Amino acid sequence: MSRSPVDYLHGTLETLILKTLTRGPMHGYAVARWIEGATGETFPVEEGSLYPALYRMEKKGWVEAEWGVSELGRRAKLYRLTRAGRQQLARDTEAWQAFASAVTRVLARV
Amino acid sequence: MSRSPVDYLHGTLETLILKTLTRGPMHGYAVARWIEGATGETFPVEEGSLYPALYRMEKKGWVEAEWGVSELGRRAKLYRLTRAGRQQLARDTEAWQAFASAVTRVLARV
DNA sequence: CGTTGATACCTCGATTGTCTATATATAGAC
DNA sequence: GTCTATATATAGACAATCGAGGTATCAACG
């Protein structure tokens, strides 16, 4: 669906969230910490970006939320990947690879 | 200088422009067409993004502009990379590699 | 016992870059 | 004469991020 750079670019956080949730249902805070860890702190996830992103994704039907309990026994909203979300992840991943490799190729050019 | 995702993301066009100008002085229109060609049309460069980007970069001292003539004999504003622009490109390239490889690595994870 | 820090969610306003659309102007092709 | 490509410029709308603030719970520390 995405055609312009801004779509790849601005969508990166959403794509990483989708990817994170393939590991199983998770609450927002855990998703953020996991992304940061997995990218070696290269991709900090601010809460002011995280929660709006999760709402957008819920509205688009990519994730479903349910109140539950975190690993530490706290009240937490658990997000689960939907079928549509899984399909979106496949499309996003392909689009990202094309975009990133194109940019990388140009920058690597001598 | 860039620390947050939005800096890598929004800076991509500027980085590609810097890279393009290492090939020698060029006018904006040619820069746009070159980026599109070099990325295999993966990265379309709209004029509404291009010219504002060039002005930002001129203001930041990364490029210098001078009115001249295009290859086709038309009036054109020729942009030239400055020393600061070259240094910025080096930083940007490094930052991009770190960012892109981190995202790619996470998405490739099984 | 009070405070700090981590966990966990939420939201507002400002910022910023891109996009679409529009405008101008020239030159060559048909 | 009109269309297409070249070439620059700008205005307004849009969208995602960021920074900063707020709420609440709980464990650890002194």
mmCIF file with all atom_site columns, N, CA and C in Angstrom, chain A residues 23 38 57:
data_model
loop_
_atom_site.group_PDB
_atom_site.id
_atom_site.type_symbol
_atom_site.label_atom_id
_atom_site.label_alt_id
_atom_site.label_comp_id
_atom_site.label_asym_id
_atom_site.label_entity_id
_atom_site.label_seq_id
_atom_site.pdbx_PDB_ins_code
_atom_site.Cartn_x
_atom_site.Cartn_y
_atom_site.Cartn_z
_atom_site.occupancy
_atom_site.B_iso_or_equiv
_atom_site.pdbx_formal_charge
_atom_site.auth_seq_id
_atom_site.auth_comp_id
_atom_site.auth_asym_id
_atom_site.auth_atom_id
_atom_site.pdbx_PDB_model_num
ATOM 1 N N  . ARG A 1 23 ? 6.229  -12.545 18.612 1.00 0.00 ? 23 ARG A N  1
ATOM 2 C CA . ARG A 1 23 ? 6.768  -13.352 19.714 1.00 0.00 ? 23 ARG A CA 1
ATOM 3 C C  . ARG A 1 23 ? 5.674  -13.763 20.692 1.00 0.00 ? 23 ARG A C  1
ATOM 4 N N  . ALA A 1 38 ? 16.429 -5.057  21.154 1.00 0.00 ? 38 ALA A N  1
ATOM 5 C CA . ALA A 1 38 ? 16.716 -5.795  19.921 1.00 0.00 ? 38 ALA A CA 1
ATOM 6 C C  . ALA A 1 38 ? 17.506 -4.959  18.921 1.00 0.00 ? 38 ALA A C  1
ATOM 7 N N  . MET A 1 57 ? -2.858 1.251   15.071 1.00 0.00 ? 57 MET A N  1
ATOM 8 C CA . MET A 1 57 ? -2.798 -0.135  14.604 1.00 0.00 ? 57 MET A CA 1
ATOM 9 C C  . MET A 1 57 ? -4.027 -0.926  15.026 1.00 0.00 ? 57 MET A C  1
#
